[in-house]
């Protein structure tokens, strides 16, 4: 019996789902989870930059039954799953947990809650992806700002030179954790990154992209994270600076207490360890 964690992902999606699932996978390390993603590159990113030991790319969640065995356990973060698919997975798995229902959406990796030194005063992170080049066009013709931009994992390779016209530096995506944990103010288009930023004791400012629907905006209201507005980068930066001058009191985010979930999963793993020999015996001797 194994524990699988599935995160929706693709080169057109942010890595918010993957970051939530990676955070939980690290908290459940004693259960030896396997983090599966819908994009092979996301699985590599989770292993190399999010500290997850076991990762796997599987294209789509519907392929999970080809990888899993009946009675395995599954935690999934995928808002596209239909009720029919959920019911099928319930019948297949010993335990099935869904982010947003059985698990909260504001689970942040415990490493962000550690004390971090401030390195940068201000910074910008749009998202992990800009498939339609929305942010690329958004920055066109802007002034150059004395603050760095954190590159996205799925940004096109030829965009850095363009962004260097608007920002003092373009920081490699591999430095995500260091950037998020040590920057005091962050203008950010990712809801989950805002939560990680808040957990680090820093001050996030959200801005909503207009090229696609952004999920879970209610979490911004929950923690009183302010939003900057602007039709151009220059207008957005004016709004950003105004918020910094009168930054509101945000609500502190707490590290998710994983103990109850961990105990339930470990108990099932231990019980199955005793049952497995009997199941194997019945397989070879069906009449017994």
XYZ file of N, CA and C in Angstrom:
864
model
N 0.844 -1.200 0.000
C 0.000 0.000 0.000
C 0.878 1.248 0.000
N 0.475 2.260 -0.792
C 1.240 3.496 -0.879
C 0.316 4.711 -0.785
N 0.921 5.844 -0.455
C 0.216 7.118 -0.432
C 0.660 7.941 -1.635
N -0.305 8.345 -2.452
C -0.039 9.194 -3.610
C -0.652 10.577 -3.376
N 0.042 11.598 -3.846
C -0.475 12.965 -3.820
C -0.430 13.485 -5.253
N -1.580 13.907 -5.768
C -1.643 14.376 -7.151
C -1.880 15.884 -7.204
N -1.076 16.579 -8.038
C -1.231 18.022 -8.244
C -1.479 18.316 -9.714
N -2.562 19.015 -9.985
C -2.814 19.469 -11.352
C -1.682 20.408 -11.778
N -1.161 20.220 -12.997
C -0.107 21.110 -13.483
C 0.035 20.970 -14.991
N 0.540 22.031 -15.615
C 0.893 22.022 -17.031
C 1.667 23.298 -17.303
N 2.228 23.420 -18.496
C 2.995 24.625 -18.822
C 2.090 25.844 -18.982
N 0.767 25.633 -18.954
C -0.174 26.758 -19.010
C -0.769 27.068 -17.630
N -0.370 26.316 -16.612
C -0.876 26.525 -15.255
C 0.220 27.089 -14.361
N -0.189 27.740 -13.287
C 0.776 28.115 -12.262
C 1.221 26.840 -11.537
N 2.175 26.988 -10.636
C 2.611 25.859 -9.812
C 1.982 25.910 -8.420
N 0.909 26.683 -8.267
C 0.269 26.799 -6.953
C -0.159 25.438 -6.411
N -0.806 24.626 -7.247
C -1.246 23.302 -6.803
C -0.054 22.436 -6.408
N 0.996 22.510 -7.201
C 2.192 21.709 -6.927
C 2.844 22.158 -5.623
N 2.901 23.452 -5.387
C 3.521 23.949 -4.158
C 2.715 23.529 -2.915
N 1.393 23.556 -3.012
C 0.569 23.075 -1.890
C 0.848 21.601 -1.621
N 0.835 20.811 -2.697
C 1.030 19.364 -2.548
C 2.437 19.040 -2.069
N 3.422 19.795 -2.528
C 4.800 19.586 -2.080
C 4.923 19.890 -0.598
N 4.259 20.954 -0.152
C 4.283 21.295 1.272
C 3.727 20.150 2.110
N 2.601 19.585 1.669
C 1.990 18.482 2.419
C 2.849 17.227 2.333
N 3.424 16.961 1.171
C 4.288 15.788 1.018
C 5.462 15.853 1.986
N 6.041 17.027 2.165
C 7.153 17.171 3.097
C 6.714 16.997 4.542
N 5.496 17.427 4.862
C 4.972 17.238 6.211
C 4.658 15.769 6.487
N 4.304 15.035 5.436
C 3.957 13.611 5.569
C 5.124 12.710 5.170
N 6.328 13.182 5.378
C 7.514 12.434 4.960
C 7.544 11.034 5.563
N 7.044 10.882 6.793
C 7.048 9.567 7.450
C 6.165 8.557 6.723
N 5.233 9.043 5.908
C 4.331 8.173 5.143
C 4.890 7.825 3.763
N 6.049 8.387 3.441
C 6.722 8.139 2.158
C 5.798 8.367 0.954
N 5.214 9.561 0.854
C 4.283 9.825 -0.249
C 4.997 9.932 -1.591
N 4.243 9.702 -2.654
C 4.723 9.898 -4.013
C 3.926 11.060 -4.604
N 4.611 12.147 -4.914
C 3.947 13.320 -5.491
C 3.877 13.166 -7.004
N 2.661 13.102 -7.531
C 2.441 12.985 -8.969
C 1.930 14.312 -9.508
N 2.398 14.685 -10.688
C 1.928 15.921 -11.300
C 1.518 15.650 -12.736
N 0.657 16.501 -13.248
C 0.183 16.348 -14.611
C 1.175 16.835 -15.647
N 2.349 17.243 -15.197
C 3.381 17.742 -16.092
C 4.724 17.204 -15.602
N 5.486 16.587 -16.491
C 6.737 15.958 -16.088
C 7.746 16.974 -15.560
N 7.743 18.169 -16.132
C 8.672 19.183 -15.655
C 8.325 19.615 -14.231
N 7.036 19.694 -13.922
C 6.621 20.059 -12.566
C 7.125 19.040 -11.547
N 7.135 17.766 -11.932
C 7.647 16.725 -11.034
C 9.127 16.940 -10.752
N 9.880 17.339 -11.766
C 11.309 17.611 -11.589
C 11.518 18.850 -10.720
N 10.710 19.888 -10.950
C 10.803 21.124 -10.159
C 10.514 20.824 -8.691
N 9.497 20.007 -8.422
C 9.138 19.667 -7.047
C 10.273 18.921 -6.354
N 10.938 18.066 -7.097
C 12.056 17.302 -6.522
C 13.277 18.181 -6.298
N 13.588 19.031 -7.281
C 14.839 19.787 -7.235
C 14.761 21.064 -6.408
N 13.590 21.702 -6.325
C 13.504 22.999 -5.640
C 12.502 23.034 -4.486
N 11.674 21.982 -4.331
C 10.692 21.956 -3.239
C 10.962 20.845 -2.232
N 12.090 20.166 -2.396
C 12.577 19.174 -1.410
C 11.758 17.898 -1.335
N 10.928 17.611 -2.340
C 10.119 16.393 -2.306
C 10.971 15.215 -2.781
N 10.992 14.140 -2.012
C 11.869 13.005 -2.316
C 11.372 12.173 -3.495
N 10.072 11.859 -3.518
C 9.530 10.970 -4.540
C 8.528 11.717 -5.407
N 8.849 11.896 -6.683
C 7.946 12.598 -7.598
C 7.788 11.802 -8.882
N 6.676 12.074 -9.578
C 6.377 11.335 -10.805
C 5.447 12.164 -11.689
N 5.753 12.258 -12.967
C 4.853 12.893 -13.914
C 3.986 11.840 -14.584
N 2.667 12.077 -14.652
C 1.774 11.028 -15.188
C 0.775 11.545 -16.229
N 0.998 12.728 -16.765
C 0.117 13.321 -17.792
C -1.225 13.790 -17.236
N -2.056 12.861 -16.775
C -3.398 13.240 -16.324
C -3.804 12.402 -15.117
N -4.690 12.973 -14.302
C -5.126 12.264 -13.103
C -5.842 10.968 -13.446
N -6.488 10.921 -14.619
C -7.195 9.715 -15.024
C -6.283 8.520 -15.242
N -4.971 8.776 -15.338
C -4.017 7.680 -15.502
C -3.557 7.087 -14.174
N -3.946 7.690 -13.071
C -3.494 7.218 -11.762
C -3.799 5.737 -11.506
N -4.985 5.238 -11.830
C -5.268 3.821 -11.563
C -4.317 2.860 -12.284
N -3.648 3.330 -13.349
C -2.676 2.484 -14.036
C -1.359 2.428 -13.270
N -1.148 3.421 -12.395
C 0.074 3.483 -11.594
C -0.154 2.930 -10.191
N -1.306 3.245 -9.625
C -1.637 2.818 -8.264
C -2.149 1.383 -8.248
N -2.230 0.836 -7.052
C -2.882 -0.448 -6.832
C -4.125 -0.214 -5.981
N -5.111 -1.080 -6.150
C -6.336 -0.956 -5.360
C -5.998 -0.969 -3.862
N -6.655 -0.089 -3.110
C -6.472 0.130 -1.672
C -5.383 1.160 -1.362
N -4.617 1.616 -2.365
C -3.695 2.716 -2.115
C -4.482 3.956 -1.693
N -3.797 4.926 -1.120
C -4.430 6.164 -0.659
C -4.057 7.325 -1.574
N -4.962 8.287 -1.697
C -4.731 9.415 -2.605
C -5.191 10.726 -1.985
N -4.328 11.719 -2.116
C -4.663 13.112 -1.817
C -4.536 13.865 -3.134
N -5.542 14.647 -3.516
C -5.422 15.342 -4.800
C -5.808 16.814 -4.720
N -5.138 17.580 -5.574
C -5.372 19.026 -5.696
C -5.644 19.311 -7.157
N -6.901 19.218 -7.537
C -7.290 19.370 -8.945
C -8.751 19.789 -9.003
N -8.977 21.057 -9.255
C -10.337 21.602 -9.263
C -11.154 21.128 -10.455
N -10.528 20.455 -11.415
C -11.229 19.992 -12.610
C -11.856 18.607 -12.461
N -11.626 17.950 -11.351
C -12.137 16.590 -11.161
C -13.655 16.604 -11.028
N -14.320 15.764 -11.789
C -15.780 15.665 -11.726
C -16.197 14.805 -10.539
N -17.470 14.905 -10.167
C -17.980 14.088 -9.078
C -17.909 12.605 -9.437
N -18.114 12.291 -10.712
C -18.041 10.894 -11.156
C -16.631 10.328 -10.946
N -15.617 11.103 -11.334
C -14.248 10.633 -11.147
C -13.911 10.510 -9.667
N -14.388 11.464 -8.859
C -14.148 11.414 -7.419
C -14.750 10.144 -6.816
N -15.961 9.816 -7.228
C -16.631 8.611 -6.719
C -15.875 7.355 -7.125
N -15.380 7.323 -8.349
C -14.606 6.171 -8.811
C -13.329 6.002 -7.995
N -12.672 7.122 -7.685
C -11.451 7.054 -6.895
C -11.754 6.655 -5.454
N -12.913 7.054 -4.938
C -13.321 6.629 -3.594
C -13.446 5.112 -3.516
N -13.997 4.520 -4.558
C -14.167 3.073 -4.594
C -12.836 2.351 -4.755
N -11.875 3.026 -5.366
C -10.574 2.426 -5.645
C -9.624 2.524 -4.441
N -9.733 3.621 -3.683
C -8.755 3.933 -2.631
C -9.277 3.584 -1.226
N -8.341 3.310 -0.340
C -8.688 3.136 1.071
C -9.080 4.475 1.687
N -8.281 5.508 1.405
C -8.583 6.871 1.842
C -8.435 7.799 0.640
N -9.352 8.756 0.521
C -9.296 9.759 -0.534
C -9.518 11.128 0.092
N -8.583 12.049 -0.151
C -8.662 13.390 0.417
C -8.564 14.411 -0.713
N -9.382 15.451 -0.638
C -9.387 16.489 -1.657
C -9.041 17.843 -1.039
N -8.065 18.539 -1.645
C -7.768 19.900 -1.216
C -8.986 20.785 -1.475
N -9.289 21.630 -0.513
C -10.437 22.513 -0.627
C -11.679 21.960 0.039
N -11.667 20.669 0.350
C -12.780 20.037 1.071
C -12.274 19.319 2.316
N -11.431 18.318 2.125
C -10.886 17.572 3.256
C -9.634 18.224 3.823
N -8.962 19.000 3.015
C -7.733 19.680 3.418
C -7.821 21.149 3.022
N -7.268 22.048 3.843
C -7.346 23.481 3.521
C -6.446 23.856 2.358
N -6.780 24.958 1.710
C -6.020 25.425 0.562
C -4.827 26.295 0.954
N -4.727 26.631 2.228
C -3.650 27.520 2.679
C -2.556 26.752 3.421
N -2.235 25.556 2.934
C -1.116 24.791 3.491
C 0.174 25.288 2.846
N 1.071 25.775 3.675
C 2.343 26.340 3.226
C 3.478 25.514 3.809
N 4.512 25.287 3.016
C 5.647 24.492 3.472
C 6.220 25.073 4.768
N 6.542 24.185 5.698
C 7.004 24.601 7.018
C 8.298 25.395 6.977
N 9.092 25.262 5.904
C 10.366 25.987 5.848
C 10.162 27.497 5.747
N 8.990 27.929 5.269
C 8.731 29.363 5.171
C 8.493 29.998 6.544
N 8.137 29.202 7.520
C 7.841 29.726 8.852
C 9.098 29.937 9.688
N 10.247 29.512 9.178
C 11.506 29.732 9.881
C 11.906 31.197 9.779
N 12.823 31.617 10.616
C 13.261 33.016 10.600
C 14.200 33.242 9.417
N 13.956 34.335 8.679
C 14.769 34.641 7.505
C 15.274 36.080 7.584
N 16.494 36.314 7.144
C 17.046 37.660 7.085
C 16.511 38.393 5.861
N 16.244 39.682 6.034
C 15.785 40.486 4.900
C 16.966 40.831 3.998
N 16.831 40.526 2.726
C 17.887 40.807 1.754
C 17.458 41.899 0.784
N 16.217 41.819 0.305
C 15.694 42.785 -0.647
C 14.543 43.576 -0.038
N 14.428 44.845 -0.403
C 13.331 45.681 0.094
C 12.049 45.419 -0.693
N 12.168 45.370 -2.043
C 11.011 45.181 -2.907
C 11.348 44.188 -4.008
N 10.331 43.513 -4.499
C 10.511 42.599 -5.613
C 9.189 42.338 -6.308
N 9.260 41.661 -7.461
C 8.067 41.347 -8.257
C 8.143 39.892 -8.706
N 7.019 39.195 -8.591
C 6.883 37.853 -9.160
C 5.502 37.778 -9.789
N 5.473 37.660 -11.105
C 4.179 37.616 -11.784
C 3.497 36.271 -11.575
N 4.133 35.216 -12.047
C 3.569 33.876 -11.976
C 4.632 32.904 -12.469
N 4.340 31.617 -12.384
C 5.248 30.630 -12.962
C 5.088 30.537 -14.478
N 3.978 31.011 -15.002
C 3.769 30.904 -16.450
C 3.189 32.193 -17.013
N 3.522 32.423 -18.285
C 2.970 33.557 -19.023
C 2.777 33.113 -20.470
N 1.981 32.046 -20.618
C 1.855 31.368 -21.909
C 1.362 32.298 -23.021
N 0.450 33.192 -22.682
C -0.087 34.125 -23.676
C 0.732 35.414 -23.765
N 1.828 35.469 -23.032
C 2.709 36.636 -22.976
C 1.943 37.894 -22.520
N 1.015 37.680 -21.595
C 0.250 38.804 -21.037
C 1.169 39.760 -20.286
N 1.987 39.224 -19.387
C 2.876 40.080 -18.598
C 3.975 40.673 -19.472
N 4.399 39.930 -20.451
C 5.401 40.409 -21.417
C 4.900 41.694 -22.084
N 3.667 41.659 -22.566
C 3.079 42.842 -23.206
C 2.753 43.925 -22.182
N 2.385 43.519 -20.980
C 2.019 44.444 -19.909
C 3.191 45.372 -19.570
N 4.413 44.853 -19.667
C 5.608 45.625 -19.314
C 6.139 46.467 -20.473
N 5.619 46.262 -21.646
C 6.115 46.947 -22.844
C 6.056 48.466 -22.682
N 7.191 49.139 -22.920
C 7.243 50.597 -22.896
C 7.255 51.219 -21.514
N 7.413 50.432 -20.464
C 7.383 50.976 -19.111
C 8.709 51.634 -18.741
N 8.712 52.352 -17.647
C 9.954 52.853 -17.070
C 10.733 51.658 -16.509
N 12.004 51.882 -16.188
C 12.799 50.826 -15.576
C 12.790 51.028 -14.070
N 12.456 49.978 -13.330
C 12.295 50.071 -11.880
C 13.461 49.404 -11.163
N 13.871 50.055 -10.078
C 15.016 49.569 -9.307
C 14.571 48.466 -8.350
N 14.110 47.385 -8.927
C 13.722 46.204 -8.151
C 13.782 44.992 -9.073
N 14.058 43.814 -8.524
C 14.200 42.615 -9.363
C 12.866 41.946 -9.657
N 12.859 41.219 -10.764
C 11.742 40.354 -11.135
C 12.205 38.908 -11.013
N 11.427 38.096 -10.316
C 11.712 36.661 -10.249
C 11.134 35.989 -11.479
N 11.963 35.275 -12.207
C 11.535 34.601 -13.423
C 10.529 33.491 -13.102
N 9.656 33.177 -14.042
C 8.717 32.078 -13.872
C 9.277 30.789 -14.440
N 8.937 29.655 -13.853
C 9.448 28.371 -14.319
C 9.041 28.052 -15.750
N 7.884 28.597 -16.186
C 7.394 28.311 -17.529
C 7.454 29.529 -18.451
N 8.252 30.540 -18.070
C 8.432 31.680 -18.971
C 9.182 31.230 -20.224
N 8.908 31.881 -21.344
C 9.627 31.584 -22.573
C 11.094 31.991 -22.426
N 11.979 31.250 -23.073
C 13.411 31.438 -22.891
C 13.901 32.801 -23.355
N 13.192 33.431 -24.272
C 13.670 34.678 -24.857
C 13.109 35.928 -24.184
N 12.550 35.794 -22.984
C 11.871 36.939 -22.361
C 12.759 37.751 -21.421
N 13.840 37.173 -20.914
C 14.655 37.857 -19.906
C 15.161 39.212 -20.387
N 15.657 39.257 -21.616
C 16.175 40.521 -22.153
C 15.085 41.580 -22.205
N 13.874 41.170 -22.531
C 12.743 42.101 -22.575
C 12.438 42.638 -21.178
N 12.403 41.760 -20.165
C 12.066 42.181 -18.805
C 13.172 43.030 -18.169
N 14.391 42.869 -18.630
C 15.493 43.678 -18.093
C 15.347 45.151 -18.461
N 14.461 45.455 -19.405
C 14.174 46.855 -19.744
C 13.278 47.510 -18.681
N 12.553 46.675 -17.920
C 11.606 47.195 -16.937
C 12.068 47.000 -15.497
N 12.989 46.042 -15.271
C 13.428 45.731 -13.909
C 14.952 45.730 -13.835
N 15.471 45.982 -12.642
C 16.914 46.083 -12.464
C 17.617 44.754 -12.651
N 16.878 43.658 -12.457
C 17.475 42.328 -12.547
C 16.380 41.297 -12.778
N 16.682 40.242 -13.505
C 15.784 39.097 -13.636
C 16.445 37.923 -12.926
N 15.842 37.482 -11.843
C 16.415 36.428 -11.001
C 15.941 35.066 -11.486
N 16.852 34.103 -11.534
C 16.524 32.764 -12.006
C 15.456 32.113 -11.136
N 14.591 31.314 -11.777
C 13.488 30.655 -11.076
C 13.965 29.678 -10.016
N 15.203 29.161 -10.141
C 15.734 28.230 -9.152
C 15.927 28.890 -7.782
N 15.944 30.218 -7.754
C 16.140 30.947 -6.502
C 14.810 31.371 -5.880
N 13.750 30.689 -6.252
C 12.400 31.036 -5.784
C 12.319 31.137 -4.263
N 12.737 30.094 -3.555
C 12.599 30.091 -2.089
C 13.387 31.236 -1.459
N 14.617 31.420 -1.878
C 15.444 32.483 -1.303
C 14.825 33.848 -1.561
N 14.296 34.042 -2.756
C 13.685 35.325 -3.123
C 12.429 35.585 -2.291
N 11.550 34.589 -2.212
C 10.280 34.758 -1.509
C 10.493 34.941 -0.008
N 11.440 34.239 0.549
C 11.616 34.261 2.011
C 12.421 35.456 2.513
N 13.118 36.176 1.634
C 14.012 37.246 2.114
C 13.700 38.618 1.518
N 12.557 38.772 0.853
C 12.155 40.066 0.295
C 11.046 40.651 1.162
N 11.174 41.913 1.540
C 10.211 42.506 2.475
C 8.841 42.724 1.842
N 8.804 43.346 0.647
C 7.550 43.602 -0.055
C 7.593 42.893 -1.407
N 6.524 42.161 -1.721
C 6.475 41.443 -2.989
C 5.169 41.735 -3.720
N 5.300 42.238 -4.934
C 4.150 42.392 -5.826
C 4.016 41.095 -6.599
N 2.876 40.436 -6.480
C 2.803 39.038 -6.899
C 1.438 38.695 -7.484
N 1.435 37.919 -8.577
C 0.193 37.492 -9.203
C -0.233 36.093 -8.821
N 0.441 35.465 -7.863
C 0.113 34.108 -7.415
C -0.433 34.144 -5.990
N -1.635 33.600 -5.797
C -2.243 33.585 -4.466
C -1.393 32.761 -3.501
N -0.950 31.584 -3.936
C -0.191 30.732 -3.011
C 1.166 31.340 -2.661
N 1.810 31.990 -3.618
C 3.076 32.655 -3.310
C 2.867 33.752 -2.286
N 1.740 34.452 -2.372
C 1.406 35.463 -1.354
C 1.335 34.831 0.036
N 0.774 33.630 0.125
C 0.673 32.949 1.418
C 2.053 32.528 1.927
N 2.900 32.053 1.036
C 4.269 31.694 1.429
C 5.015 32.935 1.910
N 4.790 34.026 1.223
C 5.419 35.291 1.581
C 4.963 35.736 2.969
N 3.680 35.601 3.220
C 3.110 35.960 4.521
C 3.684 35.079 5.626
N 3.824 33.786 5.350
C 4.381 32.851 6.332
C 5.818 33.208 6.682
N 6.547 33.794 5.743
C 7.940 34.177 5.977
C 8.060 35.456 6.791
N 6.921 36.058 7.132
C 6.930 37.292 7.912
C 7.046 38.533 7.055
N 6.844 38.381 5.747
C 6.976 39.508 4.828
C 5.604 40.040 4.403
N 5.599 41.000 3.481
C 4.379 41.742 3.178
C 4.021 41.615 1.691
N 3.122 40.699 1.364
C 2.721 40.517 -0.040
C 1.700 41.554 -0.498
N 1.785 41.890 -1.785
C 0.786 42.727 -2.450
C 0.373 41.973 -3.710
N -0.894 41.673 -3.823
C -1.391 40.874 -4.945
C -1.797 41.776 -6.098
N -1.604 41.286 -7.321
C -2.243 41.934 -8.470
C -2.841 40.850 -9.356
N -4.078 41.073 -9.769
C -4.842 40.064 -10.491
C -4.583 40.173 -11.991
N -4.126 39.071 -12.567
C -3.922 39.027 -14.011
C -5.275 38.999 -14.721
N -5.334 39.574 -15.902
C -6.590 39.657 -16.644
C -6.669 38.671 -17.804
N -5.618 37.872 -17.994
C -5.618 36.962 -19.136
C -6.216 35.605 -18.815
N -6.464 35.315 -17.532
C -7.046 34.027 -17.152
C -7.682 34.142 -15.775
N -8.536 33.182 -15.468
C -9.205 33.152 -14.165
C -8.216 32.751 -13.085
N -8.235 33.465 -11.973
C -7.362 33.162 -10.835
C -8.190 32.495 -9.749
N -7.734 31.332 -9.276
C -8.479 30.571 -8.281
C -8.171 31.030 -6.854
N -9.154 30.848 -5.999
C -9.014 30.990 -4.549
C -8.658 32.413 -4.100
N -9.263 33.391 -4.757
C -9.044 34.777 -4.354
C -9.571 35.052 -2.946
N -10.466 34.199 -2.466
C -11.005 34.389 -1.124
C -9.933 34.291 -0.044
N -8.824 33.634 -0.348
C -7.734 33.533 0.626
C -7.079 34.889 0.866
N -7.107 35.767 -0.127
C -6.568 37.117 0.051
C -7.381 37.875 1.094
N -8.696 37.735 0.997
C -9.584 38.395 1.964
C -9.406 37.793 3.357
N -9.244 36.488 3.420
C -9.074 35.817 4.711
C -7.889 36.386 5.484
N -6.796 36.673 4.782
C -5.585 37.156 5.449
C -5.356 38.653 5.269
N -6.341 39.330 4.685
C -6.290 40.780 4.489
C -5.062 41.201 3.675
N -4.764 40.438 2.635
C -3.656 40.767 1.747
C -4.145 41.799 0.731
N -3.487 42.951 0.632
C -3.964 44.015 -0.257
C -3.729 43.697 -1.735
N -4.503 44.355 -2.603
C -4.391 44.175 -4.052
C -4.063 45.501 -4.722
N -3.065 45.482 -5.598
C -2.702 46.657 -6.397
C -3.379 46.554 -7.764
N -3.657 47.708 -8.370
C -4.349 47.745 -9.654
C -3.599 48.638 -10.641
N -3.774 48.353 -11.929
C -3.182 49.192 -12.964
C -3.303 48.546 -14.329
N -3.589 49.362 -15.347
C -3.718 48.852 -16.713
C -2.367 48.708 -17.401
N -1.335 49.324 -16.834
C 0.028 49.225 -17.344
C 0.953 48.964 -16.162
N 2.182 48.577 -16.450
C 3.137 48.354 -15.360
C 3.387 49.637 -14.586
N 3.476 50.763 -15.262
C 3.722 52.033 -14.571
C 2.577 52.364 -13.613
N 1.339 52.171 -14.066
C 0.184 52.434 -13.200
C 0.147 51.447 -12.034
N 0.489 50.213 -12.304
C 0.514 49.188 -11.256
C 1.555 49.516 -10.193
N 2.704 50.008 -10.618
C 3.768 50.345 -9.676
C 3.382 51.523 -8.778
N 2.631 52.453 -9.309
C 2.148 53.568 -8.482
C 1.229 53.031 -7.389
N 0.329 52.125 -7.768
C -0.578 51.508 -6.796
C 0.201 50.699 -5.756
N 1.201 49.976 -6.212
C 2.067 49.167 -5.337
C 2.750 50.043 -4.291
N 3.352 51.144 -4.740
C 4.053 52.039 -3.819
C 3.091 52.683 -2.824
N 1.886 53.021 -3.267
C 0.894 53.605 -2.360
C 0.515 52.619 -1.254
N 0.390 51.337 -1.616
C 0.048 50.313 -0.620
C 1.180 50.140 0.377
N 2.419 50.150 -0.109
C 3.577 49.997 0.776
C 3.617 51.111 1.823
N 3.274 52.323 1.407
C 3.308 53.468 2.331
C 2.296 53.305 3.467
N 1.178 52.638 3.190
C 0.135 52.448 4.210
C -0.260 50.971 4.262
N 0.733 50.128 4.457
C 0.467 48.685 4.394
C -0.462 48.263 5.533
N -1.527 47.520 5.231
C -2.516 47.133 6.245
C -1.996 46.048 7.187
N -2.722 45.838 8.259
C -2.410 44.745 9.178
C -2.964 43.450 8.583
N -2.084 42.545 8.260
C -2.510 41.260 7.731
C -2.703 40.270 8.869
N -3.478 39.241 8.608
C -3.675 38.184 9.591
C -2.554 37.159 9.465
N -2.004 36.738 10.590
C -0.916 35.761 10.561
C -1.426 34.414 10.062
N -0.609 33.749 9.267
C -0.950 32.415 8.782
C -0.244 31.391 9.665
N -0.922 30.303 9.963
C -0.366 29.281 10.844
C 0.058 28.060 10.029
N 1.088 27.396 10.513
C 1.548 26.177 9.875
C 0.520 25.067 10.101
N 0.177 24.370 9.060
C -0.837 23.324 9.127
C -0.410 22.214 10.089
N -1.315 21.833 10.993
C -1.057 20.740 11.923
C -1.410 19.435 11.235
N -0.401 18.697 10.839
C -0.585 17.501 10.020
C -0.788 16.233 10.846
N -0.701 16.341 12.168
C -0.645 15.141 13.008
C -1.846 14.214 12.845
N -3.060 14.763 12.839
C -4.258 13.924 12.736
C -4.275 13.162 11.409
N -3.960 13.864 10.339
C -3.913 13.221 9.023
C -2.801 12.186 8.973
N -1.647 12.531 9.487
C -0.503 11.616 9.485
C -0.810 10.355 10.279
N -1.420 10.521 11.443
C -1.758 9.358 12.275
C -2.733 8.430 11.556
N -3.721 9.015 10.883
C -4.714 8.209 10.168
C -4.061 7.411 9.036
N -3.178 8.053 8.299
C -2.514 7.380 7.179
C -1.555 6.302 7.683
N -0.768 6.623 8.708
C 0.182 5.646 9.251
C -0.535 4.437 9.842
N -1.660 4.688 10.489
C -2.436 3.588 11.056
C -2.902 2.636 9.958
N -3.382 3.186 8.861
C -3.838 2.361 7.743
C -2.672 1.594 7.117
N -1.538 2.250 6.975
C -0.362 1.578 6.431
C 0.071 0.408 7.315
N 0.003 0.605 8.625
C 0.386 -0.462 9.559
C -0.618 -1.610 9.527
N -1.907 -1.272 9.450
C -2.930 -2.314 9.386
C -2.786 -3.136 8.109
N -2.528 -2.463 7.011
C -2.406 -3.163 5.744
C -1.171 -4.065 5.730
N -0.128 -3.646 6.446
C 1.081 -4.466 6.501
C 0.786 -5.842 7.077
N -0.196 -5.929 7.984
C -0.587 -7.215 8.574
C -1.544 -7.980 7.654
N -2.340 -7.240 6.897
C -3.340 -7.880 6.037
C -2.711 -8.420 4.758
N -1.688 -7.731 4.252
C -1.099 -8.060 2.959
C -0.727 -9.528 2.801
N -0.074 -10.180 3.778
C 0.262 -11.594 3.595
C -0.965 -12.467 3.357
N -2.059 -12.176 4.039
C -3.288 -12.952 3.870
C -3.860 -12.752 2.468
N -3.774 -11.510 1.954
C -4.267 -11.233 0.608
C -3.433 -11.963 -0.432
N -2.130 -11.992 -0.240
C -1.260 -12.694 -1.164
C -1.536 -14.194 -1.131
N -1.813 -14.745 0.073
C -2.099 -16.175 0.222
C -3.383 -16.537 -0.521
N -4.407 -15.701 -0.387
C -5.681 -15.957 -1.027
C -5.580 -15.833 -2.540
N -4.605 -15.043 -2.987
C -4.411 -14.872 -4.425
C -3.873 -16.188 -5.038
N -2.963 -16.822 -4.325
C -2.373 -18.062 -4.862
C -3.238 -19.286 -4.559
N -4.043 -19.186 -3.496
C -4.904 -20.303 -3.102
C -6.333 -19.776 -2.958
N -7.017 -19.530 -4.064
C -8.325 -18.873 -4.032
C -9.388 -19.646 -3.290
N -9.196 -20.939 -3.098
C -10.213 -21.726 -2.400
C -10.013 -21.718 -0.901
N -8.920 -21.155 -0.407
C -8.663 -21.196 1.034
C -9.428 -20.107 1.747
